[in-house]
Amino acid sequence: MSTKLEQLKQMTDVVADTGDIEAIKLYKPQDATTNPSLLLKAAQLPQYKNLLDQCIVAAKKEGGSSDQQLKYASDHLAVAIGCEILKVVPGRISTEVDARLSFDTNASIDKAHHLIDLYQQNGIDKSRVLIKLASTWEGIRAAEKLEKEGINCNLTLLFGFNQAAACADAGVFLISPFVGRILDWYKASTGQDYTAETDPGVLSVRHIYNYYKQHDFKTVVMGASFRNTGEIEALAGCDRLTISPQLLKELDEDSGTLERKLSADNTGDAIAKLNDTESSFRFGMNDDAMATEKLAEGIRNFAKDQVKLEDQLKELANA
């Protein structure tokens, strides 16, 4: 009998949530995603030591202040690791814009252009890259403009329905609703335990998926940030799921039967269309304590890891 991972691949595009090339080779996902936290981990791997050195040299050639060169070096590193990943996945790599730009539309667009330029200098067409942006109002507006330029985007740190509806309205290519972090918030808030079927993160993604299919939005739903395989199994049939190596391993070692849970042919009760303005979006987020708190926390933590990565590059540059 086939494993649950093999069964999942028959109904959902599986994406690896890692910068570890060896794990990607092992589990053969369609795509891969990275973020500042994953890049920081990847930068510790011995096989990337030469890449770090090369990125520092390349950043110095771009000029600018020492602080600007560190930002360039981290861009070069993100793209260098992305290029390595693209050698082993048939699909796309998601590369994230600096979280410190999450509330600056124009700066996010400029950073996206720089990342795409670096990929193209390495022979990678923009069709194989997704630019990751935080699902703030400003991030969604940046994605809307980039999509019109033919640069596809992955809107991350997505926790609330307002964020998902606004992304669809903006014509975003893909969203990454964070399942596990939603569960974390509710467990801390209520003190309750949840099954896969009552998991608030799972229910959130199912609601978004059904909404998109009912209203014929083409935006891809890619569940992310899983705490256990039960959450993944409860979303079998979702457009895509991005999964850590550890959970990929658990699915690959399980030969039980996997039941499809999501289908465009069965989306449940009708969900009214939401058309947000900036003010109604912001009020909707303000009214959702979980989404507001987890978005802010996610941006802070990604920004901290970005700074740690730049500090590591600074040490190498000064060595």
mmCIF file of C-alpha atoms in Angstrom:
data_model
loop_
_atom_site.group_PDB
_atom_site.id
_atom_site.type_symbol
_atom_site.label_atom_id
_atom_site.label_comp_id
_atom_site.label_asym_id
_atom_site.label_seq_id
_atom_site.Cartn_x
_atom_site.Cartn_y
_atom_site.Cartn_z
ATOM 1 C CA MET A 1 0.000 0.000 0.000
ATOM 2 C CA SER A 2 1.209 3.511 -0.805
ATOM 3 C CA THR A 3 2.221 5.848 2.015
ATOM 4 C CA LYS A 4 0.100 8.768 3.147
ATOM 5 C CA LEU A 5 2.623 11.106 1.550
ATOM 6 C CA GLU A 6 2.193 9.353 -1.799
ATOM 7 C CA GLN A 7 -1.584 9.434 -1.409
ATOM 8 C CA LEU A 8 -1.489 13.129 -0.502
ATOM 9 C CA LYS A 9 0.484 13.911 -3.648
ATOM 10 C CA GLN A 10 -2.375 12.425 -5.702
ATOM 11 C CA MET A 11 -4.813 15.105 -4.461
ATOM 12 C CA THR A 12 -2.630 18.025 -3.324
ATOM 13 C CA ASP A 13 0.578 19.641 -4.550
ATOM 14 C CA VAL A 14 3.104 19.000 -1.773
ATOM 15 C CA VAL A 15 5.580 21.780 -1.047
ATOM 16 C CA ALA A 16 8.646 21.472 1.187
ATOM 17 C CA ASP A 17 8.880 24.075 3.944
ATOM 18 C CA THR A 18 12.665 24.094 4.272
ATOM 19 C CA GLY A 19 15.945 25.267 2.842
ATOM 20 C CA ASP A 20 17.548 21.846 3.397
ATOM 21 C CA ILE A 21 18.425 20.490 -0.045
ATOM 22 C CA GLU A 22 18.907 16.924 1.201
ATOM 23 C CA ALA A 23 15.410 16.820 2.698
ATOM 24 C CA ILE A 24 13.976 18.180 -0.542
ATOM 25 C CA LYS A 25 15.781 15.520 -2.578
ATOM 26 C CA LEU A 26 14.450 12.832 -0.253
ATOM 27 C CA TYR A 27 10.752 13.739 -0.333
ATOM 28 C CA LYS A 28 10.519 15.097 -3.909
ATOM 29 C CA PRO A 29 8.003 17.934 -3.433
ATOM 30 C CA GLN A 30 6.567 19.982 -6.295
ATOM 31 C CA ASP A 31 7.746 23.322 -4.885
ATOM 32 C CA ALA A 32 9.640 24.669 -1.884
ATOM 33 C CA THR A 33 9.272 27.679 0.389
ATOM 34 C CA THR A 34 11.791 29.576 2.491
ATOM 35 C CA ASN A 35 11.585 32.445 4.970
ATOM 36 C CA PRO A 36 14.109 34.345 7.128
ATOM 37 C CA SER A 37 13.881 31.752 9.914
ATOM 38 C CA LEU A 38 14.522 28.876 7.494
ATOM 39 C CA LEU A 39 17.350 30.791 5.792
ATOM 40 C CA LEU A 40 18.954 31.388 9.183
ATOM 41 C CA LYS A 41 18.850 27.623 9.828
ATOM 42 C CA ALA A 42 20.119 26.854 6.325
ATOM 43 C CA ALA A 43 23.019 29.262 6.796
ATOM 44 C CA GLN A 44 24.281 27.016 9.615
ATOM 45 C CA LEU A 45 24.549 24.020 7.267
ATOM 46 C CA PRO A 46 28.123 23.241 6.156
ATOM 47 C CA GLN A 47 27.129 22.745 2.515
ATOM 48 C CA TYR A 48 26.162 26.419 2.309
ATOM 49 C CA LYS A 49 29.450 27.850 3.642
ATOM 50 C CA ASN A 50 30.780 28.641 0.163
ATOM 51 C CA LEU A 51 27.468 30.258 -0.796
ATOM 52 C CA LEU A 52 27.681 32.623 2.160
ATOM 53 C CA ASP A 53 31.184 33.690 1.157
ATOM 54 C CA GLN A 54 30.099 34.215 -2.452
ATOM 55 C CA CYS A 55 27.094 36.279 -1.379
ATOM 56 C CA ILE A 56 29.233 38.630 0.676
ATOM 57 C CA VAL A 57 31.547 39.206 -2.296
ATOM 58 C CA ALA A 58 28.582 39.787 -4.640
ATOM 59 C CA ALA A 59 26.976 42.262 -2.223
ATOM 60 C CA LYS A 60 30.178 44.300 -1.956
ATOM 61 C CA LYS A 61 30.185 44.656 -5.744
ATOM 62 C CA GLU A 62 26.734 46.278 -5.542
ATOM 63 C CA GLY A 63 28.211 49.055 -3.386
ATOM 64 C CA GLY A 64 26.364 51.228 -0.909
ATOM 65 C CA SER A 65 26.825 51.548 2.846
ATOM 66 C CA SER A 66 27.926 48.613 4.976
ATOM 67 C CA ASP A 67 24.348 48.207 6.251
ATOM 68 C CA GLN A 68 23.008 48.204 2.705
ATOM 69 C CA GLN A 69 25.596 45.624 1.688
ATOM 70 C CA LEU A 70 24.402 43.318 4.471
ATOM 71 C CA LYS A 71 20.849 43.585 3.126
ATOM 72 C CA TYR A 72 22.147 42.851 -0.369
ATOM 73 C CA ALA A 73 24.127 39.886 0.973
ATOM 74 C CA SER A 74 21.007 38.395 2.549
ATOM 75 C CA ASP A 75 19.164 38.886 -0.763
ATOM 76 C CA HIS A 76 21.994 37.113 -2.595
ATOM 77 C CA LEU A 77 21.877 34.288 -0.047
ATOM 78 C CA ALA A 78 18.105 33.864 -0.370
ATOM 79 C CA VAL A 79 18.440 33.701 -4.139
ATOM 80 C CA ALA A 80 21.511 31.426 -4.050
ATOM 81 C CA ILE A 81 19.696 28.907 -1.835
ATOM 82 C CA GLY A 82 16.601 29.316 -4.009
ATOM 83 C CA CYS A 83 18.650 28.493 -7.108
ATOM 84 C CA GLU A 84 20.053 25.375 -5.437
ATOM 85 C CA ILE A 85 16.528 24.270 -4.509
ATOM 86 C CA LEU A 86 15.280 24.861 -8.051
ATOM 87 C CA LYS A 87 17.817 22.298 -9.262
ATOM 88 C CA VAL A 88 15.864 19.581 -7.440
ATOM 89 C CA VAL A 89 12.211 20.701 -7.552
ATOM 90 C CA PRO A 90 10.255 20.837 -10.804
ATOM 91 C CA GLY A 91 8.131 23.807 -9.745
ATOM 92 C CA ARG A 92 8.730 27.053 -7.904
ATOM 93 C CA ILE A 93 10.628 28.541 -5.011
ATOM 94 C CA SER A 94 9.073 31.095 -2.663
ATOM 95 C CA THR A 95 11.510 33.798 -1.527
ATOM 96 C CA GLU A 96 10.521 36.289 1.141
ATOM 97 C CA VAL A 97 10.745 40.058 1.214
ATOM 98 C CA ASP A 98 12.383 41.520 4.349
ATOM 99 C CA ALA A 99 9.716 41.504 7.092
ATOM 100 C CA ARG A 100 10.838 44.990 8.160
ATOM 101 C CA LEU A 101 9.210 46.275 4.962
ATOM 102 C CA SER A 102 5.796 44.792 5.786
ATOM 103 C CA PHE A 103 4.155 48.206 6.097
ATOM 104 C CA ASP A 104 5.882 49.884 3.142
ATOM 105 C CA THR A 105 4.305 49.082 -0.225
ATOM 106 C CA ASN A 106 6.870 50.806 -2.435
ATOM 107 C CA ALA A 107 9.891 49.440 -0.560
ATOM 108 C CA SER A 108 8.402 45.924 -0.759
ATOM 109 C CA ILE A 109 8.005 46.302 -4.519
ATOM 110 C CA ASP A 110 11.605 47.522 -4.857
ATOM 111 C CA LYS A 111 12.870 44.559 -2.818
ATOM 112 C CA ALA A 112 10.828 42.150 -4.943
ATOM 113 C CA HIS A 113 12.356 43.639 -8.096
ATOM 114 C CA HIS A 114 15.847 43.200 -6.650
ATOM 115 C CA LEU A 115 15.186 39.531 -5.823
ATOM 116 C CA ILE A 116 13.748 38.839 -9.277
ATOM 117 C CA ASP A 117 16.712 40.601 -10.902
ATOM 118 C CA LEU A 118 19.125 38.409 -8.932
ATOM 119 C CA TYR A 119 17.257 35.274 -10.003
ATOM 120 C CA GLN A 120 17.361 36.368 -13.635
ATOM 121 C CA GLN A 121 21.105 37.033 -13.350
ATOM 122 C CA ASN A 122 21.382 33.395 -12.276
ATOM 123 C CA GLY A 123 19.395 32.191 -15.286
ATOM 124 C CA ILE A 124 16.122 31.660 -13.409
ATOM 125 C CA ASP A 125 12.981 32.997 -15.050
ATOM 126 C CA LYS A 126 10.493 34.845 -12.844
ATOM 127 C CA SER A 127 7.903 32.172 -13.698
ATOM 128 C CA ARG A 128 9.718 29.843 -11.275
ATOM 129 C CA VAL A 129 9.712 32.291 -8.362
ATOM 130 C CA LEU A 130 7.031 33.382 -5.912
ATOM 131 C CA ILE A 131 7.721 36.567 -3.974
ATOM 132 C CA LYS A 132 6.594 36.161 -0.365
ATOM 133 C CA LEU A 133 5.036 39.147 1.344
ATOM 134 C CA ALA A 134 3.331 39.540 4.707
ATOM 135 C CA SER A 135 -0.476 39.769 4.416
ATOM 136 C CA THR A 136 -0.683 43.340 5.667
ATOM 137 C CA TRP A 137 -2.754 45.872 3.735
ATOM 138 C CA GLU A 138 0.514 47.293 2.368
ATOM 139 C CA GLY A 139 1.841 43.848 1.471
ATOM 140 C CA ILE A 140 -1.356 43.001 -0.391
ATOM 141 C CA ARG A 141 -1.167 46.265 -2.334
ATOM 142 C CA ALA A 142 2.453 45.522 -3.252
ATOM 143 C CA ALA A 143 1.423 42.065 -4.456
ATOM 144 C CA GLU A 144 -1.414 43.542 -6.515
ATOM 145 C CA LYS A 145 1.061 45.729 -8.421
ATOM 146 C CA LEU A 146 3.623 42.964 -8.801
ATOM 147 C CA GLU A 147 1.013 40.550 -10.167
ATOM 148 C CA LYS A 148 0.135 43.115 -12.852
ATOM 149 C CA GLU A 149 3.834 43.111 -13.810
ATOM 150 C CA GLY A 150 3.781 39.333 -14.156
ATOM 151 C CA ILE A 151 5.584 38.688 -10.875
ATOM 152 C CA ASN A 152 3.617 36.076 -8.930
ATOM 153 C CA CYS A 153 3.329 36.396 -5.170
ATOM 154 C CA ASN A 154 2.841 34.213 -2.096
ATOM 155 C CA LEU A 155 1.066 36.121 0.691
ATOM 156 C CA THR A 156 2.255 34.724 3.991
ATOM 157 C CA LEU A 157 1.520 35.270 7.689
ATOM 158 C CA LEU A 158 -2.150 34.929 6.840
ATOM 159 C CA PHE A 159 -4.412 34.236 9.821
ATOM 160 C CA GLY A 160 -7.735 35.991 9.240
ATOM 161 C CA PHE A 161 -10.537 35.807 6.707
ATOM 162 C CA ASN A 162 -10.211 39.521 5.886
ATOM 163 C CA GLN A 163 -6.652 38.887 4.774
ATOM 164 C CA ALA A 164 -7.703 35.979 2.549
ATOM 165 C CA ALA A 165 -10.589 37.898 0.961
ATOM 166 C CA ALA A 166 -8.396 40.939 0.272
ATOM 167 C CA CYS A 167 -5.698 38.745 -1.319
ATOM 168 C CA ALA A 168 -8.239 37.184 -3.670
ATOM 169 C CA ASP A 169 -9.623 40.598 -4.628
ATOM 170 C CA ALA A 170 -6.061 41.755 -5.375
ATOM 171 C CA GLY A 171 -5.493 38.845 -7.776
ATOM 172 C CA VAL A 172 -2.706 37.331 -5.679
ATOM 173 C CA PHE A 173 -1.345 34.073 -7.101
ATOM 174 C CA LEU A 174 -1.109 32.156 -3.803
ATOM 175 C CA ILE A 175 -1.786 32.529 -0.087
ATOM 176 C CA SER A 176 -0.238 30.679 2.863
ATOM 177 C CA PRO A 177 -2.714 30.514 5.755
ATOM 178 C CA PHE A 178 -0.863 29.447 8.921
ATOM 179 C CA VAL A 179 -2.683 26.510 10.479
ATOM 180 C CA GLY A 180 -0.478 25.645 13.442
ATOM 181 C CA ARG A 181 -0.019 29.177 14.705
ATOM 182 C CA ILE A 182 -3.784 29.654 14.782
ATOM 183 C CA LEU A 183 -4.049 26.485 16.870
ATOM 184 C CA ASP A 184 -1.298 27.775 19.178
ATOM 185 C CA TRP A 185 -3.258 30.967 19.851
ATOM 186 C CA TYR A 186 -6.529 29.221 20.608
ATOM 187 C CA LYS A 187 -4.915 26.644 22.876
ATOM 188 C CA ALA A 188 -3.206 29.416 24.843
ATOM 189 C CA SER A 189 -6.378 31.521 24.890
ATOM 190 C CA THR A 190 -8.918 28.839 25.844
ATOM 191 C CA GLY A 191 -6.816 26.189 27.575
ATOM 192 C CA GLN A 192 -8.631 23.572 25.487
ATOM 193 C CA ASP A 193 -7.292 20.687 23.417
ATOM 194 C CA TYR A 194 -8.506 20.248 19.863
ATOM 195 C CA THR A 195 -8.859 17.331 17.479
ATOM 196 C CA ALA A 196 -7.977 17.626 13.810
ATOM 197 C CA GLU A 197 -11.665 18.166 13.030
ATOM 198 C CA THR A 198 -12.120 20.944 15.606
ATOM 199 C CA ASP A 199 -8.689 22.549 15.067
ATOM 200 C CA PRO A 200 -9.341 26.303 14.493
ATOM 201 C CA GLY A 201 -6.466 26.489 12.005
ATOM 202 C CA VAL A 202 -7.869 23.624 9.954
ATOM 203 C CA LEU A 203 -11.366 25.143 10.031
ATOM 204 C CA SER A 204 -9.964 28.509 8.914
ATOM 205 C CA VAL A 205 -8.269 27.021 5.851
ATOM 206 C CA ARG A 206 -11.345 24.990 4.946
ATOM 207 C CA HIS A 207 -13.485 28.144 5.126
ATOM 208 C CA ILE A 208 -11.059 30.088 2.911
ATOM 209 C CA TYR A 209 -10.806 27.213 0.426
ATOM 210 C CA ASN A 210 -14.605 26.917 0.168
ATOM 211 C CA TYR A 211 -14.978 30.692 -0.214
ATOM 212 C CA TYR A 212 -12.455 30.829 -3.045
ATOM 213 C CA LYS A 213 -14.027 27.927 -4.909
ATOM 214 C CA GLN A 214 -17.591 29.237 -4.484
ATOM 215 C CA HIS A 215 -16.658 32.644 -5.907
ATOM 216 C CA ASP A 216 -14.311 31.249 -8.576
ATOM 217 C CA PHE A 217 -11.194 32.976 -7.288
ATOM 218 C CA LYS A 218 -8.079 31.576 -8.930
ATOM 219 C CA THR A 219 -5.805 32.316 -5.955
ATOM 220 C CA VAL A 220 -4.124 29.111 -4.775
ATOM 221 C CA VAL A 221 -4.685 28.075 -1.140
ATOM 222 C CA MET A 222 -1.541 26.585 0.411
ATOM 223 C CA GLY A 223 -1.935 25.586 4.054
ATOM 224 C CA ALA A 224 1.245 26.159 6.083
ATOM 225 C CA SER A 225 2.734 26.017 9.576
ATOM 226 C CA PHE A 226 1.571 22.586 10.697
ATOM 227 C CA ARG A 227 1.990 21.230 14.209
ATOM 228 C CA ASN A 228 1.135 17.592 13.443
ATOM 229 C CA THR A 229 0.164 15.272 10.613
ATOM 230 C CA GLY A 230 -3.460 15.286 11.775
ATOM 231 C CA GLU A 231 -3.787 18.880 10.596
ATOM 232 C CA ILE A 232 -2.315 17.935 7.226
ATOM 233 C CA GLU A 233 -4.605 14.941 6.800
ATOM 234 C CA ALA A 234 -7.606 17.113 7.698
ATOM 235 C CA LEU A 235 -6.732 19.363 4.738
ATOM 236 C CA ALA A 236 -6.063 16.627 2.169
ATOM 237 C CA GLY A 237 -7.334 17.916 -1.164
ATOM 238 C CA CYS A 238 -6.328 21.531 -0.516
ATOM 239 C CA ASP A 239 -4.645 23.123 -3.556
ATOM 240 C CA ARG A 240 -1.203 22.926 -1.943
ATOM 241 C CA LEU A 241 0.287 22.233 1.467
ATOM 242 C CA THR A 242 3.773 23.310 2.549
ATOM 243 C CA ILE A 243 5.182 20.816 5.033
ATOM 244 C CA SER A 244 8.323 20.587 7.183
ATOM 245 C CA PRO A 245 10.786 17.709 6.633
ATOM 246 C CA GLN A 246 9.855 16.091 9.967
ATOM 247 C CA LEU A 247 6.159 15.916 9.080
ATOM 248 C CA LEU A 248 6.978 14.786 5.535
ATOM 249 C CA LYS A 249 8.946 11.960 7.132
ATOM 250 C CA GLU A 250 6.008 10.964 9.350
ATOM 251 C CA LEU A 251 3.627 10.919 6.386
ATOM 252 C CA ASP A 252 6.119 8.899 4.357
ATOM 253 C CA GLU A 253 6.336 6.277 7.107
ATOM 254 C CA ASP A 254 2.550 5.912 7.493
ATOM 255 C CA SER A 255 0.836 3.450 5.149
ATOM 256 C CA GLY A 256 -2.701 4.051 6.426
ATOM 257 C CA THR A 257 -5.550 5.243 4.210
ATOM 258 C CA LEU A 258 -5.784 8.981 3.557
ATOM 259 C CA GLU A 259 -9.266 10.395 2.948
ATOM 260 C CA ARG A 260 -9.839 13.459 0.783
ATOM 261 C CA LYS A 261 -11.291 16.271 2.905
ATOM 262 C CA LEU A 262 -11.443 19.240 0.515
ATOM 263 C CA SER A 263 -12.934 19.363 -2.973
ATOM 264 C CA ALA A 264 -14.084 22.127 -5.285
ATOM 265 C CA ASP A 265 -17.178 20.004 -5.933
ATOM 266 C CA ASN A 266 -18.268 20.059 -2.292
ATOM 267 C CA THR A 267 -17.854 23.465 -0.629
ATOM 268 C CA GLY A 268 -20.711 23.398 1.867
ATOM 269 C CA ASP A 269 -23.030 26.279 2.711
ATOM 270 C CA ALA A 270 -22.881 29.490 0.713
ATOM 271 C CA ILE A 271 -20.395 32.084 1.982
ATOM 272 C CA ALA A 272 -21.207 35.744 1.282
ATOM 273 C CA LYS A 273 -18.649 37.665 -0.737
ATOM 274 C CA LEU A 274 -16.556 40.147 1.234
ATOM 275 C CA ASN A 275 -15.409 43.335 -0.495
ATOM 276 C CA ASP A 276 -13.115 45.205 1.863
ATOM 277 C CA THR A 277 -11.972 48.799 1.650
ATOM 278 C CA GLU A 278 -8.797 49.740 3.500
ATOM 279 C CA SER A 279 -10.780 50.955 6.502
ATOM 280 C CA SER A 280 -13.037 47.886 6.655
ATOM 281 C CA PHE A 281 -10.000 45.614 6.253
ATOM 282 C CA ARG A 282 -8.233 47.301 9.126
ATOM 283 C CA PHE A 283 -11.348 47.200 11.304
ATOM 284 C CA GLY A 284 -11.890 43.533 10.456
ATOM 285 C CA MET A 285 -8.321 42.772 11.500
ATOM 286 C CA ASN A 286 -8.711 44.843 14.653
ATOM 287 C CA ASP A 287 -11.859 42.858 15.462
ATOM 288 C CA ASP A 288 -9.948 39.557 15.131
ATOM 289 C CA ALA A 289 -7.597 39.407 18.113
ATOM 290 C CA MET A 290 -6.003 36.158 16.966
ATOM 291 C CA ALA A 291 -5.184 37.421 13.461
ATOM 292 C CA THR A 292 -3.908 40.765 14.747
ATOM 293 C CA GLU A 293 -1.679 39.235 17.413
ATOM 294 C CA LYS A 294 -0.275 36.422 15.270
ATOM 295 C CA LEU A 295 0.426 38.704 12.302
ATOM 296 C CA ALA A 296 2.307 41.148 14.526
ATOM 297 C CA GLU A 297 4.195 38.339 16.255
ATOM 298 C CA GLY A 298 5.105 36.723 12.934
ATOM 299 C CA ILE A 299 6.470 39.964 11.492
ATOM 300 C CA ARG A 300 8.499 40.625 14.666
ATOM 301 C CA ASN A 301 10.003 37.140 14.687
ATOM 302 C CA PHE A 302 10.858 37.118 10.978
ATOM 303 C CA ALA A 303 12.433 40.571 11.389
ATOM 304 C CA LYS A 304 14.512 39.307 14.333
ATOM 305 C CA ASP A 305 15.755 36.330 12.319
ATOM 306 C CA GLN A 306 16.559 38.655 9.412
ATOM 307 C CA VAL A 307 18.731 40.737 11.747
ATOM 308 C CA LYS A 308 20.417 37.581 13.098
ATOM 309 C CA LEU A 309 21.164 36.476 9.539
ATOM 310 C CA GLU A 310 22.658 39.857 8.692
ATOM 311 C CA ASP A 311 24.741 39.748 11.894
ATOM 312 C CA GLN A 312 26.115 36.353 10.834
ATOM 313 C CA LEU A 313 26.953 37.716 7.392
ATOM 314 C CA LYS A 314 28.617 40.721 9.027
ATOM 315 C CA GLU A 315 30.854 38.440 11.096
ATOM 316 C CA LEU A 316 31.863 36.525 7.969
ATOM 317 C CA ALA A 317 32.505 39.745 6.069
ATOM 318 C CA ASN A 318 34.785 41.029 8.852
ATOM 319 C CA ALA A 319 36.586 37.722 9.417
#
